[in-house]
Amino acid sequence: MTTIAPYGSWISPLSAADAAATAARYDGARFVGEEIWWGESLPDEGGRTAVRRTAADGTTVDVLPAPWNARSRVHEYGGGSWTATDDGRVFFVEKSDQRVWMLRPGGEPVALTPIDDRARHGGLRWQADTLLAVRELHDGGPVPRRSLVAIPLEGGEVRELVAGSDFLAQPALSADGRRLAWVAWDHPDMPWDRTQIRVGDVRDGVVSTWEAVTSGETAALQPEWDAAGRLVYIDEPTGRWNLRRWDTASVDGSTPVAPVDADTGGGLWVLGARWYVPLANGGFVASRTNGADEIVRIDADGEVTPVDVPARSRVVVEDATGSRTLVSGTGPGITGIWEIGADGSTSLVRGTRSGLGDEWIPDVRPTTVPGAHCEVQAFDHPPTNADFSAPEGELPPYLVLVHGGPTAHVGGVADSRVTYFTSRGIGVLEVNYGGSTGYGRAYRERLRGRWGIVDRDDVAAAATGLAAEGRADAARLAIAGGSAGGWTVLAALVGTDVFAAGISRYGVGDARLLATDTHDFEARYLDGLIGPLPDAEALYLERSPLGRIDGFSVPVLLLQGAEDAVVPPSQAEAIRDALAAKGVPHAYVLYGGEGHGFRRAETVIHALESELAFLGRVFGFETPGVPAITLE
């Protein structure tokens, strides 16, 4: 029998601890001989990233045991922190010293790179019997020196293959070891603005000469060598990231591979990101994004077949051997890793389900609403609970979730965080505001020069559109986001009257501080989002929420990591002080040991419960089983 109770007060079987346990973070997956290994962040071990495998009895075994922690800090966001060989050797970047280590089966880790406080490594690849890495040297200059290196396994000096660009990523060595392809770009561009694919001959252990494969006017990504030894990569001359094959005989130097009005590609935030893999039969397995993600198999003749993988968001194509492939991502009620067989069948390798039946998972509704600048894309997750319903005539409160980046996107999947709220009677609206990936370059560039305007207006338009349809209570709209999403939260609170509450996770409050205090990877990001300093300083002041503190009037919850090097605590604390000075109700929580993004189980649990308690306090509903929150 269904119980009638106000929205927000419904009792859910999904606790914050359950949500934390199912919100796994994976860092790569590899075929290792006949086994499958993967990297996994372990919340119960302080967020340590272990390399793991499944034993013959079905239990999970740590290949890389505690206290070792595979975590790269190249570009601060890292990625590609480990790889492995078919005979079971693991190469990994140890978080504490950023050196590369090797672990042989049954042995102890051995350092492959020397002690050097200046050096960081990431983007590890094992190709043509060569261990490749991106090396970053912080030697006191304005821009760290970055290079692609080959790391010897039996002693000797690390060999620098190529340098000469502010940034290098995604090295790909041909099967014979004679040619190296990579992605390069320079400040002030970001890797979704303009990059260049380059390829060079490896002679005497270095790249002697190289040539440009792409123009440098597009954001080309991920070069790979196919089964026939031809260079394939992602480029966007049509405005969509698609696969292309290098073809010097072609008019534009390349030929398309199964072109489509969708994106195979995304923001290169982490070095381990991959959107396709070549197969031994000459085909490919690739992700395609048009709002939501999907996986397809592309045959050697270009025929495309969708693959039924549950993941619809945050999809990464991890590895291939023969015609078998590994992919990771998030689907309804699960984040996991799947194997795709040669016949297109799929099987779950690793993933923890929420335990909820389908009746608890909201049916996502893609929606498009008119906005001040263009149509706005969003996903609506309505309140869903098998045991509860609301009184007749009551409209639900809604939490508008704003993704970070801002050059990123959400795929509209009811993950554990979404379901935590929807199962309690709080709707969730995820907005892919202008500037998001997944809809082509034109949509992505809508934010250029207008960060703090387009994103703010788009989230407000999406929320008001939902209320105008009679799906949400216009008086109980809250907004939440992290990092760049936190900036949009704060901008919407000071620049619109749409939202009755806001939640900012490590959000940006002062764009000038971000431009001057952040790490090198994003040091010039704001040149494109707002404008170059000092010429655009007036715009920075105008757009920054801290420059418009008079606009704060509704309650705010601030959640922050104490060790955040991307958006330091000083940003959240400045917002806190401004709210206190104005007498605006607020709460500030600082999590020790956390950086940019929360990894520890106790942090994830406390943050979720704090958000729910905050919404209950502001909107006036009970939150059973969750400690109350105090607002200053």
XYZ file of C-alpha atoms in Angstrom:
632
model
C 0.000 0.000 0.000
C 1.330 3.433 -0.939
C 1.913 5.919 1.871
C 0.922 9.530 1.274
C 3.579 11.977 2.486
C 4.954 15.368 1.402
C 7.649 15.430 -1.238
C 11.104 15.405 0.318
C 10.047 13.437 3.375
C 9.690 10.042 1.711
C 11.620 7.182 3.297
C 14.158 5.636 0.934
C 16.044 2.338 1.189
C 19.066 4.055 -0.402
C 21.177 5.540 2.390
C 24.046 7.943 1.851
C 26.408 5.078 2.724
C 24.767 2.939 0.026
C 25.089 5.773 -2.474
C 28.752 6.238 -1.609
C 29.419 2.504 -2.007
C 27.876 2.400 -5.481
C 29.499 5.634 -6.710
C 32.724 3.896 -7.708
C 35.584 5.768 -9.379
C 37.596 3.759 -11.865
C 40.960 4.679 -13.355
C 41.534 2.488 -16.358
C 40.951 -1.175 -17.190
C 43.249 -3.550 -19.084
C 43.365 -7.042 -20.501
C 46.329 -8.755 -18.833
C 46.878 -12.165 -20.389
C 43.598 -13.990 -19.831
C 42.579 -11.702 -16.957
C 41.027 -8.262 -16.674
C 42.568 -5.724 -14.303
C 41.277 -2.309 -13.357
C 42.119 0.725 -11.238
C 39.648 1.573 -8.495
C 39.479 4.349 -5.922
C 38.691 2.866 -2.511
C 36.674 5.283 -0.337
C 37.182 3.147 2.769
C 40.957 3.527 2.332
C 40.972 7.292 2.063
C 40.434 7.255 -1.697
C 43.542 5.176 -2.434
C 43.623 3.953 -6.044
C 44.419 0.244 -6.181
C 44.950 -1.953 -9.213
C 42.654 -4.962 -8.834
C 41.624 -8.213 -10.502
C 39.092 -10.984 -9.994
C 40.489 -14.231 -8.573
C 39.461 -17.686 -9.762
C 36.984 -17.997 -6.859
C 35.279 -14.741 -7.848
C 36.731 -12.590 -5.085
C 38.426 -9.267 -5.790
C 42.173 -9.214 -5.214
C 44.456 -6.174 -4.974
C 47.305 -6.457 -7.461
C 48.668 -3.197 -6.072
C 48.259 -3.508 -2.292
C 48.170 -0.817 0.383
C 49.781 1.543 1.048
C 50.671 2.003 -2.641
C 48.418 4.546 -4.357
C 48.330 4.866 -8.162
C 47.563 8.530 -8.686
C 49.094 11.017 -11.117
C 49.213 14.778 -10.613
C 50.158 15.797 -14.154
C 47.840 18.723 -15.010
C 46.607 18.201 -11.391
C 43.772 16.038 -12.760
C 46.170 13.208 -13.626
C 44.949 10.144 -15.465
C 46.760 7.178 -16.944
C 48.334 6.422 -13.575
C 48.973 2.751 -14.345
C 49.281 0.189 -17.109
C 50.308 -3.448 -17.341
C 51.877 -6.056 -19.602
C 50.493 -9.430 -20.630
C 52.928 -11.193 -18.288
C 51.546 -9.316 -15.270
C 54.019 -6.516 -14.706
C 52.309 -3.382 -13.397
C 53.697 0.106 -13.980
C 52.200 2.837 -11.828
C 52.676 6.404 -10.641
C 52.869 6.512 -6.847
C 50.859 9.464 -5.539
C 53.280 10.390 -2.740
C 56.371 10.922 -4.917
C 55.010 10.974 -8.511
C 57.702 8.505 -9.567
C 56.979 5.575 -11.867
C 57.302 2.151 -10.243
C 57.173 -1.433 -11.505
C 55.619 -4.363 -9.665
C 56.383 -7.879 -10.916
C 54.129 -10.810 -9.980
C 55.090 -11.984 -6.495
C 57.590 -9.164 -6.036
C 57.809 -5.755 -4.415
C 57.553 -2.411 -6.261
C 60.799 -1.130 -7.775
C 61.303 2.509 -8.758
C 61.941 3.112 -12.455
C 62.403 6.882 -12.292
C 64.807 8.745 -9.993
C 63.918 10.828 -6.960
C 63.106 14.284 -8.289
C 60.752 16.619 -6.443
C 60.248 18.561 -9.652
C 58.935 15.640 -11.697
C 55.448 14.240 -12.170
C 54.402 11.456 -14.513
C 51.109 10.326 -16.028
C 49.441 9.007 -19.140
C 51.336 5.691 -18.957
C 51.169 3.412 -22.035
C 52.884 0.121 -22.803
C 53.368 -0.129 -26.567
C 55.930 -1.870 -28.788
C 57.734 -3.106 -25.652
C 58.201 0.512 -24.569
C 56.868 2.251 -21.449
C 55.677 5.716 -22.492
C 54.697 8.569 -20.181
C 53.956 12.256 -20.060
C 56.541 13.931 -17.821
C 56.014 17.299 -16.181
C 58.984 19.134 -14.631
C 58.234 21.965 -12.211
C 61.552 23.792 -12.297
C 60.422 27.245 -11.180
C 59.553 28.597 -14.615
C 56.164 30.093 -15.464
C 55.174 26.929 -17.375
C 56.344 23.445 -16.337
C 58.431 21.674 -18.956
C 56.412 18.823 -20.431
C 57.647 16.031 -22.651
C 56.892 12.525 -23.802
C 59.408 10.082 -22.384
C 60.390 6.438 -22.623
C 61.187 4.846 -19.264
C 63.756 2.012 -19.134
C 62.865 -1.084 -17.114
C 66.351 -2.234 -16.192
C 68.105 0.959 -15.162
C 69.431 3.808 -17.245
C 68.210 7.336 -17.844
C 64.683 8.276 -18.745
C 64.740 9.130 -22.445
C 62.988 12.285 -23.642
C 61.336 11.485 -26.962
C 59.874 14.869 -27.813
C 59.076 18.204 -26.151
C 58.656 21.753 -27.438
C 54.968 22.365 -26.600
C 53.312 23.678 -23.466
C 51.255 20.456 -23.368
C 51.639 16.971 -24.851
C 49.288 14.027 -24.392
C 48.043 10.690 -25.698
C 51.259 9.262 -27.184
C 50.787 6.357 -29.630
C 53.743 4.288 -30.784
C 53.462 2.238 -33.973
C 53.747 -1.548 -33.688
C 57.308 -1.509 -35.038
C 58.318 1.280 -32.641
C 59.462 3.545 -35.464
C 56.756 6.215 -35.450
C 55.235 8.188 -32.601
C 52.010 10.197 -32.803
C 50.736 12.556 -30.112
C 48.523 15.549 -29.287
C 50.135 18.946 -28.702
C 48.817 22.365 -27.778
C 50.009 25.621 -26.238
C 48.723 28.332 -23.972
C 46.242 30.027 -24.062
C 44.320 27.212 -25.750
C 42.695 24.325 -23.934
C 42.573 20.872 -25.549
C 38.954 21.452 -26.609
C 39.869 24.752 -28.301
C 42.803 24.037 -30.602
C 45.290 21.183 -30.662
C 47.433 19.485 -33.271
C 48.075 15.829 -34.017
C 51.738 15.309 -34.808
C 53.675 12.277 -35.995
C 57.418 11.774 -36.046
C 60.111 9.209 -36.773
C 61.850 7.667 -33.772
C 65.571 7.439 -34.490
C 68.348 6.758 -32.016
C 65.785 6.854 -29.228
C 64.282 10.297 -29.950
C 61.826 11.851 -32.372
C 64.196 13.271 -34.955
C 61.632 15.057 -37.133
C 57.886 15.417 -37.035
C 55.054 16.667 -39.219
C 51.612 18.053 -38.482
C 48.704 15.754 -39.257
C 45.965 18.269 -38.463
C 45.697 22.013 -39.045
C 45.950 23.193 -35.455
C 42.682 25.094 -35.856
C 40.516 22.283 -34.479
C 40.573 20.275 -31.257
C 41.990 16.994 -32.592
C 42.352 14.098 -30.143
C 43.584 10.560 -29.555
C 45.841 9.332 -32.356
C 46.062 5.544 -32.664
C 47.545 3.066 -35.144
C 44.973 0.691 -36.625
C 45.451 -2.988 -37.409
C 46.946 -2.129 -40.810
C 49.424 0.349 -39.341
C 47.506 3.436 -40.504
C 47.104 6.500 -38.309
C 43.582 7.176 -37.036
C 42.505 10.067 -34.839
C 39.554 12.207 -33.758
C 38.944 15.586 -35.404
C 36.083 18.009 -35.942
C 36.260 19.739 -39.359
C 32.482 19.253 -39.632
C 31.819 20.648 -36.156
C 31.485 17.161 -34.644
C 34.273 15.039 -33.181
C 34.462 12.021 -35.521
C 37.016 9.376 -36.389
C 39.306 10.172 -39.313
C 42.112 8.305 -41.026
C 45.272 10.140 -42.101
C 45.351 10.153 -45.884
C 47.862 12.436 -47.544
C 46.295 11.698 -50.937
C 42.997 13.221 -49.822
C 42.236 16.872 -50.507
C 42.090 17.730 -46.789
C 44.659 15.149 -45.701
C 42.219 12.724 -44.120
C 39.176 10.576 -44.803
C 36.233 10.143 -42.415
C 35.523 6.838 -40.695
C 31.773 6.243 -40.283
C 30.846 9.951 -40.008
C 27.883 10.793 -37.786
C 26.104 13.796 -36.260
C 27.409 12.920 -32.791
C 30.675 13.304 -30.896
C 33.324 10.636 -30.549
C 35.422 12.713 -28.176
C 35.150 15.075 -25.248
C 37.076 17.273 -22.898
C 40.629 15.984 -22.404
C 40.615 16.605 -18.666
C 42.533 13.461 -17.732
C 45.361 11.782 -19.593
C 43.725 8.358 -19.536
C 40.615 9.481 -21.462
C 39.868 7.429 -24.584
C 36.845 7.401 -26.821
C 37.648 4.517 -29.180
C 39.973 1.551 -29.682
C 41.118 -0.137 -32.901
C 40.300 -3.848 -33.211
C 42.468 -6.599 -34.685
C 39.939 -7.155 -37.492
C 40.369 -3.604 -38.797
C 37.279 -2.195 -37.104
C 36.746 -0.066 -34.017
C 34.678 0.174 -30.865
C 33.797 3.796 -30.136
C 31.654 5.987 -27.941
C 29.220 8.440 -29.490
C 27.610 11.297 -27.637
C 24.580 13.358 -28.529
C 23.502 14.323 -25.039
C 23.664 10.738 -23.752
C 26.533 8.368 -24.549
C 26.325 5.141 -26.522
C 28.805 2.479 -27.633
C 29.024 1.314 -31.251
C 31.058 -1.243 -33.145
C 32.403 -0.027 -36.498
C 33.332 -2.808 -38.912
C 36.315 -2.556 -41.268
C 33.895 -1.688 -44.105
C 32.340 1.153 -42.056
C 29.142 -0.596 -41.028
C 27.997 0.584 -37.595
C 26.245 -1.585 -34.996
C 25.079 -0.273 -31.604
C 26.261 -2.268 -28.592
C 23.858 -2.769 -25.709
C 25.977 -1.510 -22.802
C 24.089 -0.152 -19.748
C 26.443 2.841 -19.443
C 24.987 6.057 -20.843
C 27.198 8.652 -19.182
C 30.931 9.168 -18.475
C 31.730 6.407 -20.957
C 35.408 5.565 -21.564
C 36.607 2.962 -24.067
C 39.413 1.437 -22.042
C 41.225 -1.340 -23.921
C 40.968 -4.045 -26.572
C 42.577 -7.385 -27.317
C 41.705 -9.112 -30.550
C 37.998 -8.344 -30.951
C 37.241 -8.038 -27.216
C 36.842 -4.606 -25.641
C 36.579 -3.048 -22.179
C 34.425 0.004 -21.513
C 33.550 1.868 -18.317
C 30.811 4.305 -17.459
C 27.636 4.973 -15.521
C 24.205 3.526 -16.154
C 20.971 3.573 -14.163
C 21.807 2.317 -10.680
C 25.378 1.286 -11.504
C 28.857 2.546 -12.321
C 30.929 -0.226 -13.779
C 33.278 -1.844 -16.263
C 31.939 -4.108 -18.998
C 33.535 -6.504 -21.446
C 32.208 -6.525 -25.007
C 32.753 -9.869 -26.682
C 33.642 -10.531 -30.292
C 29.947 -11.195 -30.995
C 28.841 -7.902 -29.407
C 27.599 -9.486 -26.176
C 28.332 -7.664 -22.930
C 29.177 -8.839 -19.428
C 29.779 -6.902 -16.237
C 33.388 -7.120 -15.045
C 33.188 -4.837 -12.039
C 30.427 -2.692 -10.609
C 28.318 -2.332 -7.523
C 24.606 -2.008 -8.074
C 22.492 0.121 -5.785
C 20.297 -2.871 -4.968
C 17.178 -0.927 -5.900
C 14.689 -2.414 -8.313
C 13.688 -0.625 -11.503
C 10.624 0.739 -9.733
C 12.930 2.989 -7.693
C 14.891 4.367 -10.661
C 13.347 7.469 -12.248
C 12.584 7.406 -15.965
C 14.840 10.090 -17.377
C 13.154 12.601 -19.662
C 15.402 14.502 -22.083
C 14.086 18.014 -22.439
C 14.877 21.086 -24.496
C 13.735 24.513 -23.390
C 14.082 27.918 -25.073
C 16.743 30.125 -23.518
C 17.950 33.689 -23.812
C 20.858 32.618 -26.013
C 19.709 29.382 -27.661
C 17.849 26.194 -26.835
C 18.997 24.574 -23.581
C 19.478 20.813 -23.190
C 18.605 19.073 -19.924
C 17.540 15.771 -18.340
C 14.592 15.542 -15.937
C 14.598 12.889 -13.201
C 11.186 13.079 -11.441
C 10.609 11.938 -7.839
C 10.234 8.147 -7.808
C 9.482 5.893 -4.836
C 7.730 2.518 -4.909
C 6.225 3.018 -1.431
C 5.312 6.711 -1.302
C 3.323 9.295 -3.212
C 2.600 12.960 -2.547
C -0.662 14.590 -1.496
C -2.894 15.479 -4.419
C -2.067 18.867 -5.884
C 1.423 19.178 -4.346
C 4.256 19.954 -6.739
C 7.720 18.576 -5.954
C 10.805 20.527 -4.968
C 13.598 20.213 -7.503
C 17.367 20.235 -7.296
C 19.005 21.589 -10.444
C 22.417 19.925 -10.851
C 25.108 21.859 -12.701
C 28.076 19.887 -14.016
C 31.640 21.123 -13.597
C 34.224 21.855 -16.240
C 32.567 23.920 -17.582
C 33.665 22.073 -20.753
C 32.008 18.762 -19.848
C 28.550 17.211 -19.915
C 26.173 14.817 -18.199
C 24.494 11.932 -19.995
C 21.200 11.923 -18.144
C 21.671 8.831 -15.988
C 20.032 8.259 -12.612
C 23.234 7.521 -10.727
C 23.391 7.025 -6.982
C 23.458 10.745 -6.195
C 20.415 11.454 -8.380
C 18.502 8.481 -6.976
C 19.371 9.462 -3.407
C 17.242 12.579 -3.912
C 14.536 11.304 -6.281
C 13.736 8.357 -4.000
C 13.029 10.871 -1.222
C 10.637 12.934 -3.310
C 13.027 15.578 -4.622
C 13.197 15.874 -8.389
C 16.546 16.380 -10.102
C 17.136 18.381 -13.266
C 20.571 18.001 -14.886
C 21.412 20.843 -17.263
C 23.868 20.764 -20.140
C 24.144 24.521 -20.428
C 25.754 26.274 -23.374
C 29.449 25.399 -23.342
C 28.822 21.710 -22.629
C 30.372 18.980 -24.714
C 28.305 16.305 -26.411
C 26.362 18.536 -28.808
C 29.068 19.676 -31.224
C 31.570 22.523 -31.371
C 29.021 25.305 -31.940
C 27.161 24.425 -28.720
C 30.490 24.109 -26.889
C 31.603 27.555 -28.015
C 28.439 29.317 -26.867
C 30.228 29.947 -23.573
C 33.287 31.538 -25.168
C 33.747 34.962 -23.604
C 30.432 34.618 -21.753
C 31.097 32.392 -18.746
C 28.893 33.602 -15.920
C 26.236 34.761 -18.393
C 25.228 31.913 -20.713
C 25.568 29.193 -18.065
C 23.686 31.281 -15.497
C 20.871 32.112 -17.904
C 20.613 28.553 -19.214
C 20.203 26.896 -15.805
C 17.623 29.508 -14.868
C 15.744 28.934 -18.146
C 15.760 25.162 -17.668
C 14.415 25.473 -14.110
C 11.702 27.987 -14.943
C 10.718 25.940 -17.999
C 10.221 22.878 -15.822
C 8.075 24.852 -13.385
C 6.068 26.381 -16.231
C 5.202 22.858 -17.412
C 3.724 22.154 -13.973
C 6.377 19.574 -13.123
C 8.116 21.457 -10.293
C 7.241 23.831 -7.482
C 8.579 27.209 -8.618
C 8.941 28.300 -4.987
C 11.118 25.291 -4.110
C 13.849 25.239 -6.722
C 17.390 24.697 -5.458
C 20.617 24.605 -7.449
C 23.795 22.616 -6.788
C 27.129 22.161 -8.518
C 30.840 21.627 -8.004
C 33.922 23.505 -9.217
C 32.863 25.399 -12.347
C 29.359 24.173 -11.577
C 29.704 25.863 -8.194
C 30.542 29.115 -10.001
C 27.301 28.799 -11.966
C 25.405 28.094 -8.736
C 26.742 31.271 -7.145
C 26.244 33.296 -10.342
C 22.620 32.170 -10.523
C 22.036 33.073 -6.875
C 23.351 36.632 -7.291
C 22.100 37.167 -10.845
C 18.596 35.668 -10.904
C 15.612 35.263 -8.590
C 14.801 31.716 -9.749
C 16.335 29.682 -6.934
C 15.380 29.519 -3.265
C 18.628 27.828 -2.146
C 22.074 26.979 -3.437
C 24.716 24.305 -2.776
C 28.285 24.936 -3.902
C 30.922 22.197 -3.783
C 34.385 23.758 -4.070
C 32.916 26.450 -6.312
C 34.665 29.436 -7.845
C 33.648 32.751 -6.317
C 36.344 35.077 -7.662
C 37.470 34.561 -11.248
C 40.552 36.754 -10.742
C 41.764 34.535 -7.907
C 41.147 31.462 -10.032
C 43.180 32.925 -12.890
C 46.112 33.838 -10.654
C 46.070 31.044 -8.053
C 45.173 27.949 -10.068
C 47.493 25.381 -11.612
C 49.135 25.656 -15.024
C 46.733 23.431 -16.980
C 43.893 25.906 -16.386
C 46.039 29.016 -15.987
C 44.768 30.461 -19.284
C 41.377 28.750 -19.392
C 39.630 31.970 -18.463
C 41.201 33.789 -21.411
C 38.623 32.037 -23.555
C 35.800 31.915 -21.023
C 35.942 35.582 -19.994
C 38.955 37.328 -21.557
C 42.698 37.778 -21.058
C 43.987 39.666 -18.047
C 44.669 42.482 -17.394
C 42.621 43.839 -20.311
C 39.443 42.074 -19.219
C 39.743 42.770 -15.482
C 36.504 44.755 -15.442
C 34.667 41.711 -16.824
C 36.182 39.481 -14.127
C 34.880 41.836 -11.451
C 31.481 42.085 -13.094
C 31.033 38.329 -13.525
C 32.462 37.088 -10.211
C 29.857 36.341 -7.530
C 32.159 37.879 -4.919
C 31.946 41.129 -6.839
C 28.146 41.040 -6.520
C 27.606 40.073 -2.908
C 24.523 42.292 -2.652
C 22.779 39.719 -4.830
C 22.994 36.981 -2.188
C 19.658 36.625 -0.412
C 18.801 32.906 -0.124
C 20.430 30.193 2.019
C 23.706 28.680 0.792
C 25.581 25.486 1.695
C 29.343 25.501 0.987
C 31.302 22.216 0.872
C 35.076 22.377 0.410
C 38.180 20.186 0.394
C 41.000 21.471 2.588
C 43.714 20.305 0.137
C 42.102 21.567 -3.051
C 44.839 22.909 -5.356
C 42.429 23.754 -8.197
C 39.943 25.905 -6.249
C 41.607 26.607 -2.884
C 39.546 26.956 0.320
C 40.140 30.712 0.237
C 37.420 30.962 -2.432
C 34.745 29.256 -0.327
C 35.816 31.118 2.772
C 35.492 34.463 1.012
C 31.932 33.540 0.043
C 31.247 32.402 3.611
C 32.487 35.719 5.000
C 30.381 37.686 2.513
C 27.262 35.717 3.441
C 27.962 36.237 7.143
C 28.441 39.974 6.634
C 25.088 40.176 4.873
C 23.301 37.970 7.388
C 22.375 35.374 4.755
C 21.751 31.922 6.289
C 24.573 29.564 5.375
C 26.712 26.615 6.410
C 30.360 25.928 5.576
C 31.930 22.480 5.822
C 35.681 21.996 5.317
C 36.807 18.399 4.737
C 40.349 17.593 5.817
C 42.358 15.360 3.483
C 40.126 16.104 0.494
C 41.162 17.811 -2.720
C 39.197 18.820 -5.799
C 36.440 16.224 -5.702
C 35.554 14.105 -2.692
C 36.974 10.564 -2.455
C 36.779 9.433 1.170
C 33.699 7.418 2.123
C 33.015 9.484 5.228
C 33.184 12.698 3.174
C 30.849 11.471 0.444
C 28.340 10.303 3.058
C 28.488 13.489 5.107
C 28.217 15.705 2.023
C 25.119 13.903 0.723
C 23.409 13.953 4.110
C 24.300 17.618 4.578
C 22.754 18.484 1.208
C 19.536 16.642 2.060
C 19.333 18.168 5.537
C 19.943 21.611 4.043
C 17.112 21.212 1.537
C 14.783 19.977 4.275
C 15.684 22.916 6.479
C 15.113 25.471 3.710
C 12.003 23.919 2.145
C 10.364 22.809 5.379
C 10.170 19.033 5.143
C 11.386 16.318 7.507
C 14.455 14.275 6.518
C 14.156 10.970 8.436
C 17.440 9.357 9.441
C 19.591 12.344 8.533
C 21.157 14.661 11.125
C 19.855 18.211 11.134
C 22.084 20.984 9.831
C 22.755 24.291 11.540
C 22.717 27.460 9.481
C 24.654 30.474 10.660
